[in-house]
Amino acid sequence: MNKPTFQIVTTDGQAYTQGNSRVGTFTDLGGEAPRLESYEHDGDYLQLNYSNGFRQLLPEHRIKHIAYLNQD
């Protein structure tokens, strides 16, 4: 994968960067370190979409900021 194009930072300091894995997050569901591919707004949540169809929902009130890489 090329350079990440976004990073989501939560109010408790967690960083979710495109292309990175959340090791251990989906282990019990049979996911071995899926990579963050995209995100979308889903009501009061931010849905993180990972490889192999895994999803994670974060409440919007936990989002501190989303940083983007300008690709112009």
PDB file of C-alpha atoms in Angstrom, residues 13-52:
ATOM      1  CA  GLY A  13      -5.235   9.184  22.285  1.00  0.00           C
ATOM      2  CA  GLN A  14      -5.864   6.112  20.113  1.00  0.00           C
ATOM      3  CA  ALA A  15      -4.762   6.535  16.497  1.00  0.00           C
ATOM      4  CA  TYR A  16      -6.329   4.627  13.611  1.00  0.00           C
ATOM      5  CA  THR A  17      -4.229   5.018  10.455  1.00  0.00           C
ATOM      6  CA  GLN A  18      -5.225   3.784   7.002  1.00  0.00           C
ATOM      7  CA  GLY A  19      -3.286   0.647   6.080  1.00  0.00           C
ATOM      8  CA  ASN A  20      -2.353  -0.213   9.659  1.00  0.00           C
ATOM      9  CA  SER A  21      -3.526  -3.266  11.557  1.00  0.00           C
ATOM     10  CA  ARG A  22      -5.180  -3.376  14.948  1.00  0.00           C
ATOM     11  CA  VAL A  23      -3.468  -6.525  16.200  1.00  0.00           C
ATOM     12  CA  GLY A  24      -5.725  -8.503  18.523  1.00  0.00           C
ATOM     13  CA  THR A  25      -8.878  -6.498  17.783  1.00  0.00           C
ATOM     14  CA  PHE A  26     -10.616  -9.193  15.734  1.00  0.00           C
ATOM     15  CA  THR A  27      -8.756 -12.310  16.917  1.00  0.00           C
ATOM     16  CA  ASP A  28     -11.812 -13.969  18.471  1.00  0.00           C
ATOM     17  CA  LEU A  29     -13.719 -13.436  15.205  1.00  0.00           C
ATOM     18  CA  GLY A  30     -11.031 -15.188  13.169  1.00  0.00           C
ATOM     19  CA  GLY A  31      -9.396 -12.024  11.873  1.00  0.00           C
ATOM     20  CA  GLU A  32      -5.634 -11.954  11.868  1.00  0.00           C
ATOM     21  CA  ALA A  33      -4.633  -8.289  11.895  1.00  0.00           C
ATOM     22  CA  PRO A  34      -6.945  -6.899   9.200  1.00  0.00           C
ATOM     23  CA  ARG A  35      -5.869  -3.527   7.784  1.00  0.00           C
ATOM     24  CA  LEU A  36      -7.886  -0.325   8.024  1.00  0.00           C
ATOM     25  CA  GLU A  37      -9.117   0.546   4.524  1.00  0.00           C
ATOM     26  CA  SER A  38     -11.712   3.298   4.889  1.00  0.00           C
ATOM     27  CA  TYR A  39     -14.259   4.919   7.161  1.00  0.00           C
ATOM     28  CA  GLU A  40     -17.740   6.364   6.868  1.00  0.00           C
ATOM     29  CA  HIS A  41     -20.206   8.212   9.076  1.00  0.00           C
ATOM     30  CA  ASP A  42     -23.050   6.035  10.344  1.00  0.00           C
ATOM     31  CA  GLY A  43     -25.449   8.103  12.436  1.00  0.00           C
ATOM     32  CA  ASP A  44     -23.744   8.942  15.723  1.00  0.00           C
ATOM     33  CA  TYR A  45     -20.849   6.602  14.935  1.00  0.00           C
ATOM     34  CA  LEU A  46     -17.789   6.523  12.738  1.00  0.00           C
ATOM     35  CA  GLN A  47     -17.589   3.115  11.049  1.00  0.00           C
ATOM     36  CA  LEU A  48     -14.059   1.882  10.389  1.00  0.00           C
ATOM     37  CA  ASN A  49     -13.870  -0.599   7.521  1.00  0.00           C
ATOM     38  CA  TYR A  50     -11.077  -3.174   7.593  1.00  0.00           C
ATOM     39  CA  SER A  51      -9.886  -5.784   5.103  1.00  0.00           C
ATOM     40  CA  ASN A  52     -11.795  -9.074   4.984  1.00  0.00           C
TER      41      ASN A  52
END
